[in-house]
Amino acid sequence: MCPRNSSAGSPAQGPRLWRLALTAAALAAAAAGQYWLSVAHAPARSKTAWAVAGSAFLALLFATPRSEHQLPERERPMPPRMEAFLFAAVMGIAVFFRVWRLDILPPGLNHDAAWNGLYALRILRGEPFTPYVSEAWGRETLMMYLQAAAIRLFGPDILAVIAPAILAAILLVPLCYGWVREMFGPRLALGASFLVAVSGWSIVFGRVGWRAVLQPTVSALAYCLFWRAWNSPRLWTFALAGAATAGTVYTYNAARPVPALFPAFVILTVATGRAALQRRHWVGFAAMAVSFTITAYPIANYAYHHWSVWQGRAAATYLSGGSWWDNSKAAALIFSYRGNGDDFFIDTPLLEYPAAVLFPFGLAWCLSRPLDPRSLFLLLGFAAAMAPGLVTKPNGNRAIGALPFAYAFAALGAAFLLREFRQVRSIGPWLAGALLAVTGAAATWATYTQYFGPNRRPIWGFYPETTVLARFMKQLVPEYRIWVGGANFPRDTLTYLTYQGGDPRERHYLWVDNPASLLASPPAPAPGRGMAFILATIDQGPRVFAELQRRFPQHRVVDLHDPTHGGAVFARALLVEPESGAVRSETGVPKAGLWQTTPGVLPGQLLDPKAVAFGPAGAIYVADTGN
């Protein structure tokens, strides 16, 4: 009996060992290729390793029956208690990484988020409703209305700006779980939602307070509702899916291709005969179209009456990153090599190391099964999400709609490798379990060390020094007239964090582009208030500051320290009390401020001047809507 069983089992075990060797080679080569690409920066070695990984993957596809490479089935059961426990663990990780240590991430307030906060203050003061605002290059206002509600709760500080975005980043996790579960079942849903939970991409964009973070969250809601309706046709589910699809257009301009995904998917699915659609599907599609039209009407109406404004931002950035070929190369590498952003993910990839290793396998698996409706949906959605970057400049915020798809592909890549390991009897399940445990631990540890550990990477774009400066200035506003400048401190951040009531468009400080202008004609204080001169410790700042100290001998000096660069002094404040504030001219009359006596010259750069008026004594006033 034993020899016969042994000889009968060897032919089956042989091919399985061959597949195990190919799987191990693909995984090892991919891991090495990603290391040489994003860590060691050895592109020649990386290309070779990824070529080996791709070849091993293709050999697996061609050497085994296609029936064995079907995408994971939705119906595969999982014990409910185990699923609930694992989902709770994933949510715990997601919440932890999004709310823990808000003092170090974000270390300050981003200027775009600060502008959103200023507009939210205007909403609270009665700004008329609009789904889109032409200012600041044009922005959807949904996030600002959420931030206005947060300001009601927390007041005008950083927390009010970032809280709605953090909540959106948290909600993305269960929505991705529900969506992927409707497509592939609970196991893959847990894997995809876990990767989203530890995603630095989601964590950083949630904590920054940008409106862009709403796009993947609202999009994932639309995907989840659509696939629930697709699997179990119900009129109300289709109607909710249509409303959620329209909601994506209110989030961020890169979401505009999202509504085209659903009709394209239905048309291609029907054309290829891959799904037998029932009458309830067609009635549901009609309900989805109606609810979409109703929900999208306000922003569609705005676009119809303000087309140039609605298209202005997209037109200004069209192919701004280079040619189609350059953009295609940049888009192909933003996930694993360079995020290519202006802030945050600049020279680092959008995906963490484990997800970047798994992502190509999942994408290739779907490309090998293009007629599977689920694969088709992922590929179409991923292409739609990448389209805005391809026609402008691929980076993290313009490709943020690809976030759910990227992690779905990474989860599929893990599922493919795990299934291959499990083909080998006796040791296969152990290898699969070890791979799953190592991947989960590595992904969690990579996120912690990169963003919260003692050697966390610096993230440009939060302006911690400007935040320190603004909070110091806010204390001075009631008693001092403030002049500040000497470096490119983001003015929106200063204005929002020094807000103390009134019109948020009015600053409580005077911006100085050229510090030397303070010496040409010394400023005068307002009655009953002192003067505060705050200048950066670079360029002309130290020289001008020393001269102001000489001219105003009765003063106090306060050094401002950058908390993210070892406490280095980045600016100094000269505080002149009210009784010693006036500098007298040779005639004994206090000199007026520079803005009153120098015709045609004002502190601050003119960005979009609209009108000019002449005042007494030859003063010139310029109305500048851009500054």
XYZ file of C-alpha atoms in Angstrom:
627
model
C 0.000 0.000 0.000
C 2.680 2.493 0.931
C 4.835 2.112 -2.207
C 1.764 2.292 -4.428
C 0.528 5.502 -2.755
C 3.958 7.028 -2.940
C 4.351 6.334 -6.623
C 0.823 7.543 -7.339
C 1.351 10.816 -5.489
C 4.679 11.784 -7.008
C 3.403 12.846 -10.462
C 0.983 15.297 -8.841
C 3.491 16.551 -6.311
C 6.150 17.168 -8.976
C 4.264 19.890 -10.858
C 3.251 21.470 -7.565
C 6.875 21.724 -6.472
C 7.698 23.286 -9.843
C 4.944 25.855 -9.295
C 6.233 26.471 -5.774
C 9.704 27.170 -7.168
C 8.289 29.618 -9.734
C 6.167 31.361 -7.098
C 9.099 31.687 -4.722
C 11.284 33.016 -7.541
C 8.658 35.582 -8.558
C 8.201 36.813 -4.997
C 11.924 36.940 -4.201
C 12.749 38.736 -7.459
C 9.930 41.247 -6.939
C 11.071 41.945 -3.384
C 14.646 42.481 -4.580
C 13.498 44.605 -7.520
C 11.427 46.873 -5.294
C 14.290 47.191 -2.816
C 16.711 48.230 -5.545
C 14.113 50.594 -7.004
C 12.868 52.526 -3.969
C 15.436 51.879 -1.218
C 18.888 51.239 -2.703
C 18.192 53.195 -5.933
C 19.962 50.775 -8.259
C 17.767 50.981 -11.389
C 19.772 48.495 -13.501
C 19.502 45.784 -10.855
C 15.848 46.626 -10.294
C 15.012 46.174 -13.973
C 16.709 42.788 -14.026
C 14.951 41.613 -10.866
C 11.525 42.756 -12.049
C 12.133 41.050 -15.406
C 12.802 37.804 -13.540
C 9.670 38.303 -11.432
C 7.560 38.965 -14.517
C 8.962 35.966 -16.336
C 8.255 33.660 -13.391
C 4.704 34.999 -13.138
C 4.062 34.454 -16.865
C 5.494 30.933 -16.606
C 2.998 30.221 -13.832
C 0.132 31.432 -15.976
C 1.148 29.415 -19.028
C 2.238 26.252 -17.215
C -1.029 25.699 -15.363
C -4.619 25.357 -16.586
C -6.449 28.671 -16.865
C -9.237 27.257 -14.704
C -6.834 27.269 -11.763
C -6.231 31.001 -12.106
C -9.765 32.255 -11.722
C -10.114 35.314 -9.509
C -11.239 34.591 -5.918
C -14.875 33.610 -5.624
C -17.281 35.799 -3.698
C -19.215 32.853 -2.289
C -16.270 31.302 -0.423
C -17.497 31.294 3.200
C -15.724 32.451 6.327
C -16.819 31.936 9.952
C -18.796 35.080 10.891
C -17.148 35.508 14.288
C -13.679 35.233 12.814
C -14.553 37.725 10.087
C -15.991 40.169 12.639
C -12.910 39.842 14.856
C -10.479 40.401 11.983
C -12.485 43.348 10.637
C -12.515 44.946 14.104
C -8.732 44.512 14.253
C -8.344 46.172 10.846
C -10.522 49.096 11.941
C -8.530 49.439 15.149
C -5.321 49.710 13.139
C -6.948 52.220 10.776
C -8.175 54.496 13.564
C -4.861 54.258 15.420
C -2.780 55.367 12.447
C -5.145 58.257 11.643
C -5.620 59.831 15.072
C -2.488 58.947 17.046
C 0.174 61.619 17.609
C -1.503 64.512 15.852
C 1.278 66.667 17.303
C 3.872 65.127 14.985
C 1.669 64.373 11.991
C 0.696 66.962 10.986
C 3.499 69.098 12.455
C 1.775 72.183 11.015
C -1.002 73.454 8.768
C -0.735 73.167 4.981
C -1.485 76.370 3.057
C -4.189 74.799 0.848
C -5.933 73.377 3.896
C -5.682 76.797 5.545
C -7.384 78.389 2.541
C -10.166 75.834 2.893
C -10.468 76.865 6.527
C -10.720 80.534 5.589
C -13.509 79.756 3.153
C -15.234 77.690 5.829
C -15.168 80.772 8.056
C -16.805 82.723 5.247
C -19.516 80.033 5.054
C -20.186 80.517 8.755
C -20.517 84.262 8.121
C -23.217 83.732 5.484
C -21.358 83.119 2.220
C -23.993 82.132 -0.399
C -24.068 78.441 -1.262
C -22.110 77.290 -4.278
C -20.867 73.785 -5.142
C -17.747 75.262 -6.713
C -15.774 78.413 -6.079
C -13.636 80.167 -8.687
C -11.031 81.397 -6.200
C -7.698 79.687 -5.593
C -7.678 78.095 -9.076
C -11.180 76.752 -8.565
C -12.247 74.303 -5.862
C -15.179 72.075 -5.004
C -16.715 73.239 -1.722
C -18.003 70.024 -0.100
C -14.963 69.737 2.154
C -15.273 73.394 3.180
C -18.850 72.857 4.366
C -17.702 69.921 6.463
C -14.876 72.052 7.850
C -17.332 74.827 8.664
C -19.257 72.359 10.828
C -15.994 71.326 12.497
C -15.079 74.960 13.206
C -18.424 75.269 15.001
C -17.299 72.447 17.273
C -13.570 73.098 17.735
C -13.020 76.732 16.786
C -10.683 78.030 14.053
C -7.642 75.870 14.676
C -5.823 73.041 12.934
C -8.103 70.329 14.341
C -11.186 71.855 12.709
C -9.480 71.793 9.299
C -8.160 68.237 9.468
C -10.943 66.466 11.426
C -13.320 65.995 8.441
C -10.450 64.730 6.293
C -9.334 62.281 8.997
C -12.901 61.013 9.302
C -13.032 60.514 5.522
C -9.761 58.566 5.648
C -11.149 56.334 8.407
C -14.417 55.696 6.553
C -12.477 54.673 3.453
C -11.440 51.438 5.204
C -14.920 49.935 5.854
C -16.162 51.181 2.476
C -13.301 49.428 0.680
C -14.024 46.350 2.766
C -17.689 46.356 1.751
C -16.892 46.985 -1.909
C -14.222 44.273 -2.235
C -16.375 41.855 -0.231
C -19.200 42.290 -2.728
C -16.763 41.453 -5.531
C -14.427 38.815 -4.086
C -15.693 37.726 -0.673
C -14.535 38.350 2.912
C -10.954 37.077 2.715
C -9.819 39.410 -0.016
C -11.895 42.223 1.523
C -9.981 41.868 4.788
C -6.673 41.931 2.925
C -7.536 45.002 0.855
C -8.990 46.938 3.796
C -5.935 46.091 5.914
C -3.624 47.496 3.248
C -5.741 50.655 3.131
C -5.636 50.849 6.938
C -1.825 50.945 6.964
C -1.570 53.065 3.819
C 0.671 56.087 4.284
C -1.056 57.552 1.239
C -4.409 57.530 3.058
C -2.923 58.538 6.423
C -1.037 61.593 5.132
C -3.798 62.844 2.850
C -6.281 62.395 5.683
C -4.208 64.371 8.160
C -3.433 67.216 5.754
C -7.031 68.429 5.489
C -7.203 68.522 1.687
C -10.533 68.094 -0.054
C -8.893 65.475 -2.331
C -9.173 62.864 0.422
C -12.956 62.836 -0.023
C -12.669 61.429 -3.552
C -11.641 57.813 -2.790
C -14.060 57.665 0.146
C -17.139 58.782 -1.790
C -15.997 56.739 -4.808
C -15.638 53.592 -2.680
C -19.181 54.176 -1.404
C -20.413 54.305 -5.014
C -18.488 51.135 -5.922
C -19.826 49.277 -2.884
C -23.446 50.239 -3.582
C -23.127 49.467 -7.291
C -21.735 45.973 -6.711
C -24.327 45.235 -4.054
C -27.001 46.202 -6.584
C -25.229 44.200 -9.311
C -25.185 41.060 -7.164
C -28.690 41.490 -5.706
C -30.657 43.876 -7.928
C -32.727 46.242 -5.815
C -34.110 49.540 -7.022
C -33.156 51.536 -3.930
C -29.578 50.228 -3.971
C -29.149 51.290 -7.587
C -30.637 54.691 -6.732
C -28.195 55.159 -3.832
C -25.339 54.108 -6.105
C -26.333 56.821 -8.588
C -26.456 59.465 -5.863
C -23.036 58.404 -4.528
C -21.600 58.471 -8.043
C -22.807 62.052 -8.467
C -21.354 62.835 -5.038
C -17.846 62.086 -6.276
C -17.976 65.156 -8.552
C -18.455 67.372 -5.488
C -15.197 66.174 -3.905
C -12.236 66.936 -6.176
C -11.762 67.718 -9.850
C -9.804 64.503 -10.460
C -13.076 62.621 -9.770
C -14.737 63.815 -12.967
C -14.012 60.598 -14.925
C -15.643 58.432 -12.209
C -19.258 58.648 -13.496
C -18.136 57.358 -16.924
C -16.873 54.137 -15.316
C -20.316 52.632 -14.747
C -21.863 52.956 -18.242
C -18.544 51.851 -19.781
C -18.512 48.774 -17.553
C -22.130 47.855 -18.333
C -21.674 48.331 -22.086
C -18.491 46.232 -22.246
C -19.933 43.529 -20.002
C -23.048 43.204 -22.143
C -21.048 43.394 -25.394
C -18.769 40.537 -24.329
C -21.666 38.447 -23.036
C -19.976 37.895 -19.673
C -23.080 38.499 -17.549
C -26.743 37.629 -17.933
C -28.511 40.821 -16.967
C -32.067 40.568 -15.698
C -34.910 42.984 -16.216
C -34.323 44.209 -12.656
C -30.816 45.282 -13.670
C -32.113 47.469 -16.479
C -34.759 49.050 -14.259
C -32.042 49.599 -11.658
C -29.732 51.246 -14.185
C -32.571 53.646 -15.055
C -33.056 54.445 -11.356
C -29.314 54.979 -10.998
C -29.331 57.410 -13.925
C -32.259 59.372 -12.479
C -30.757 59.667 -8.991
C -27.406 60.623 -10.508
C -29.031 63.396 -12.542
C -30.919 64.802 -9.558
C -27.897 64.730 -7.248
C -25.500 66.144 -9.839
C -27.846 68.973 -10.898
C -26.401 71.769 -8.673
C -22.814 71.295 -9.805
C -23.851 70.555 -13.402
C -25.859 73.780 -13.417
C -22.833 75.656 -12.103
C -20.626 74.141 -14.806
C -23.146 75.070 -17.511
C -23.265 78.735 -16.458
C -19.566 79.068 -15.560
C -17.861 76.727 -17.989
C -14.575 78.632 -18.252
C -14.265 78.718 -14.459
C -15.292 75.059 -14.122
C -12.636 74.039 -16.640
C -10.081 76.659 -15.648
C -7.982 74.560 -13.285
C -7.874 71.590 -15.647
C -7.032 73.806 -18.637
C -4.232 75.532 -16.737
C -2.601 72.228 -15.782
C -3.217 70.340 -19.050
C 0.010 68.473 -19.876
C 1.847 70.813 -17.521
C 4.062 67.929 -16.497
C 5.427 67.296 -19.981
C 4.509 65.222 -23.014
C 2.127 62.266 -23.072
C 5.116 59.932 -23.078
C 6.752 61.656 -20.109
C 3.495 61.576 -18.182
C 2.962 57.906 -18.982
C 6.404 57.018 -17.625
C 5.821 59.116 -14.499
C 2.392 57.516 -13.980
C 3.872 54.016 -14.288
C 6.347 54.770 -11.505
C 4.375 56.823 -8.965
C 3.299 53.715 -7.043
C 6.686 52.073 -6.667
C 9.351 54.739 -7.261
C 8.463 58.435 -7.089
C 5.175 60.034 -6.066
C 6.132 63.126 -8.062
C 4.124 65.478 -5.831
C 4.679 69.104 -4.930
C 4.124 68.177 -1.281
C 4.279 64.994 0.822
C 5.145 62.170 -1.632
C 7.829 63.858 -3.705
C 10.753 61.435 -4.030
C 9.041 58.513 -2.311
C 6.551 56.036 -3.840
C 2.838 56.172 -3.094
C 2.748 52.538 -1.966
C 4.604 51.105 1.009
C 7.226 48.476 0.282
C 5.023 45.342 0.838
C 2.114 46.768 -1.170
C 4.477 47.899 -3.946
C 5.822 44.339 -4.222
C 2.325 42.805 -4.443
C 0.643 45.432 -6.642
C 2.110 44.320 -10.023
C 1.065 40.695 -9.455
C -2.547 41.656 -8.823
C -2.621 44.007 -11.790
C -1.102 41.353 -14.062
C -3.569 38.752 -12.763
C -6.495 40.991 -13.719
C -4.948 41.708 -17.126
C -4.785 37.952 -17.703
C -8.533 37.667 -16.995
C -9.950 40.692 -18.888
C -13.358 39.108 -19.546
C -14.127 38.524 -15.875
C -16.567 41.376 -14.988
C -14.782 42.005 -11.705
C -11.397 42.264 -13.393
C -12.901 44.503 -16.066
C -14.338 46.830 -13.427
C -11.006 47.135 -11.625
C -9.087 47.820 -14.821
C -11.592 50.392 -16.090
C -11.756 52.114 -12.715
C -7.990 52.216 -12.394
C -7.660 53.691 -15.894
C -10.307 56.338 -15.140
C -8.555 57.268 -11.893
C -5.184 57.642 -13.635
C -6.567 59.711 -16.541
C -6.344 63.146 -14.808
C -2.669 62.610 -14.065
C -1.905 61.468 -17.590
C -3.244 64.690 -19.092
C -1.710 66.980 -16.455
C 1.016 65.734 -14.132
C 0.783 62.370 -12.379
C 1.154 62.713 -8.622
C -0.431 61.591 -5.388
C -3.358 63.995 -5.261
C -4.323 63.764 -8.951
C -4.160 59.969 -8.755
C -5.848 59.722 -5.368
C -8.888 58.110 -6.983
C -6.653 55.140 -7.819
C -6.018 54.451 -4.121
C -8.821 51.864 -3.649
C -7.897 50.113 -6.900
C -4.179 50.059 -6.099
C -4.759 48.271 -2.799
C -7.326 45.944 -4.358
C -4.636 44.929 -6.862
C -2.112 44.492 -4.038
C -4.559 42.256 -2.157
C -5.137 40.224 -5.313
C -1.385 39.861 -5.725
C -1.146 38.455 -2.203
C -4.081 36.112 -2.894
C -2.425 34.807 -6.057
C 0.863 34.024 -4.312
C -0.870 32.487 -1.293
C -2.916 30.195 -3.508
C 0.206 29.013 -5.309
C 1.933 28.251 -2.014
C -1.077 26.296 -0.813
C -0.843 23.981 -3.852
C 1.956 22.072 -2.125
C 0.704 19.527 0.367
C 1.920 19.474 3.968
C 4.186 22.568 3.840
C 1.997 24.700 1.531
C -0.452 25.994 4.156
C 2.421 26.741 6.516
C 4.233 28.712 3.833
C 1.055 30.613 2.980
C 0.418 31.420 6.638
C 3.995 32.580 7.141
C 3.809 34.790 4.052
C 0.546 36.322 5.264
C 1.932 36.994 8.738
C 5.196 38.461 7.449
C 3.403 40.687 4.938
C 0.981 42.019 7.553
C 3.705 42.658 10.119
C 6.004 44.247 7.541
C 3.259 46.546 6.243
C 2.305 47.680 9.750
C 5.909 48.201 10.815
C 6.776 50.060 7.614
C 3.927 52.520 8.220
C 4.849 53.047 11.850
C 8.554 53.606 11.226
C 8.034 55.918 8.241
C 5.468 58.218 9.809
C 5.665 57.886 13.611
C 8.951 56.261 14.616
C 11.987 58.118 15.969
C 13.598 58.058 12.520
C 10.429 58.961 10.602
C 10.901 60.540 7.228
C 10.407 64.303 6.912
C 7.245 65.250 5.043
C 7.410 68.563 3.224
C 4.196 70.587 2.964
C 2.963 71.008 6.553
C 4.975 74.197 7.341
C 5.609 73.637 11.065
C 7.621 76.857 11.363
C 4.765 78.895 9.874
C 2.370 77.331 12.367
C 4.646 78.304 15.288
C 4.879 81.814 13.856
C 1.100 82.155 13.405
C 0.286 81.005 16.922
C 2.810 83.480 18.307
C 1.328 86.267 16.177
C -2.206 85.484 17.375
C -1.145 86.386 20.914
C 0.129 89.757 19.685
C -2.856 90.820 17.585
C -4.849 92.621 20.313
C -1.931 94.792 21.469
C 0.410 95.151 18.482
C 0.427 96.121 14.840
C 2.417 93.342 13.202
C 4.830 93.366 10.258
C 6.063 89.949 9.150
C 8.167 88.669 6.250
C 11.656 87.858 5.117
C 10.798 84.301 3.993
C 8.049 82.591 2.066
C 5.776 81.867 5.010
C 2.427 80.741 3.516
C 0.063 83.660 4.049
C -3.118 81.562 4.123
C -1.737 79.589 7.065
C -0.837 82.809 8.890
C -4.234 84.356 8.168
C -6.282 81.359 9.287
C -4.345 80.710 12.494
C -4.389 84.410 13.507
C -8.126 84.802 12.846
C -9.967 86.480 15.714
C -13.298 87.337 14.198
C -14.634 89.507 11.412
C -14.070 89.021 7.709
C -11.559 86.143 7.312
C -10.223 87.820 4.165
C -8.822 90.678 6.263
C -5.397 90.005 7.717
C -4.354 90.925 11.235
C -0.812 91.608 10.045
C 1.067 93.451 7.291
C 3.101 91.300 4.930
C 6.588 92.524 4.008
C 8.068 91.125 0.823
C 11.237 93.217 1.107
C 12.426 93.678 4.713
C 14.594 96.625 3.655
C 11.426 98.616 2.976
C 10.959 98.854 6.747
C 14.093 100.987 6.898
C 13.223 103.298 4.015
C 10.397 104.880 6.014
C 9.883 103.525 9.543
C 6.288 102.403 10.180
C 4.110 104.061 12.785
C 1.979 102.225 15.346
C -1.757 102.482 15.660
C -3.004 104.529 18.617
C -2.672 102.589 21.834
C -0.876 99.657 20.236
C 2.724 98.620 20.023
C 4.654 97.409 17.015
C 5.905 93.913 16.302
C 8.492 93.250 13.590
C 8.924 89.548 12.834
C 11.598 88.689 10.282
C 13.113 85.431 9.121
C 16.756 84.760 9.965
C 17.799 84.500 6.310
C 18.766 86.890 3.515
C 18.188 90.537 4.534
C 16.312 89.655 7.709
C 19.200 89.755 10.231
C 20.610 93.059 8.896
C 17.239 94.795 8.902
C 16.415 93.347 12.323
C 19.656 94.719 13.795
C 18.914 98.188 12.412
C 15.379 98.103 13.818
C 16.850 97.227 17.205
C 19.030 100.349 16.989
C 16.154 102.585 15.939
C 13.836 101.269 18.640
C 16.046 100.942 21.728
C 13.083 100.195 24.025
C 12.160 96.716 22.824
C 11.909 93.020 23.582
C 13.274 90.240 21.349
C 11.632 86.814 21.042
C 13.274 83.984 19.134
C 10.987 81.544 17.302
C 12.178 77.941 17.077
C 11.424 75.300 14.448
C 10.229 72.176 16.326
C 11.108 69.833 13.437
C 14.724 70.937 12.943
C 16.251 70.605 16.371
C 14.760 73.847 17.660
C 16.719 76.061 15.261
C 15.747 79.743 15.299
C 13.955 80.509 12.042
C 12.610 83.992 12.870
C 13.006 86.754 15.429
C 10.384 89.147 16.753
C 11.113 92.725 17.843
C 8.346 93.937 20.162
C 8.049 97.699 20.703
C 5.675 98.785 23.460
C 3.102 101.539 22.774
C 4.805 104.285 24.785
C 8.054 103.937 22.822
C 6.558 103.018 19.458
C 6.770 106.306 17.515
C 9.997 107.120 15.722
C 10.236 110.873 15.245
C 11.365 112.644 12.096
C 13.652 115.674 12.026
C 10.577 117.940 12.371
C 9.342 116.044 15.429
C 6.264 114.683 13.653
C 5.836 110.886 13.716
C 6.543 109.396 10.309
C 3.661 107.637 8.613
C 3.790 104.071 7.461
C 5.489 103.178 4.210
C 2.148 102.279 2.569
C 0.986 105.913 2.993
C 4.014 107.885 1.837
C 5.445 105.959 -1.084
C 3.174 106.394 -4.131
C 2.642 103.268 -6.187
C 4.441 100.861 -3.813
C 2.706 98.536 -1.372
C 4.043 95.686 0.763
C 3.035 92.399 -0.793
C 3.184 91.037 -4.287
C 0.382 91.938 -6.695
C -1.013 88.758 -8.180
C -4.293 89.801 -9.801
C -4.854 93.591 -9.617
C -8.362 94.672 -10.650
C -8.563 98.419 -9.981
C -6.480 101.461 -9.011
C -7.600 104.515 -7.000
C -5.746 107.703 -6.047
C -5.932 109.021 -2.496
C -4.804 112.172 -0.722
C -1.136 113.160 -0.779
C -0.575 111.119 -3.909
C -1.206 107.697 -2.342
C -2.166 104.913 -4.758
C -4.474 102.080 -3.699
C -4.576 98.825 -5.675
C -7.410 96.319 -5.320
C -5.728 92.921 -5.731
C -8.074 89.916 -5.759
C -5.244 87.402 -6.006
C -3.305 88.343 -2.878
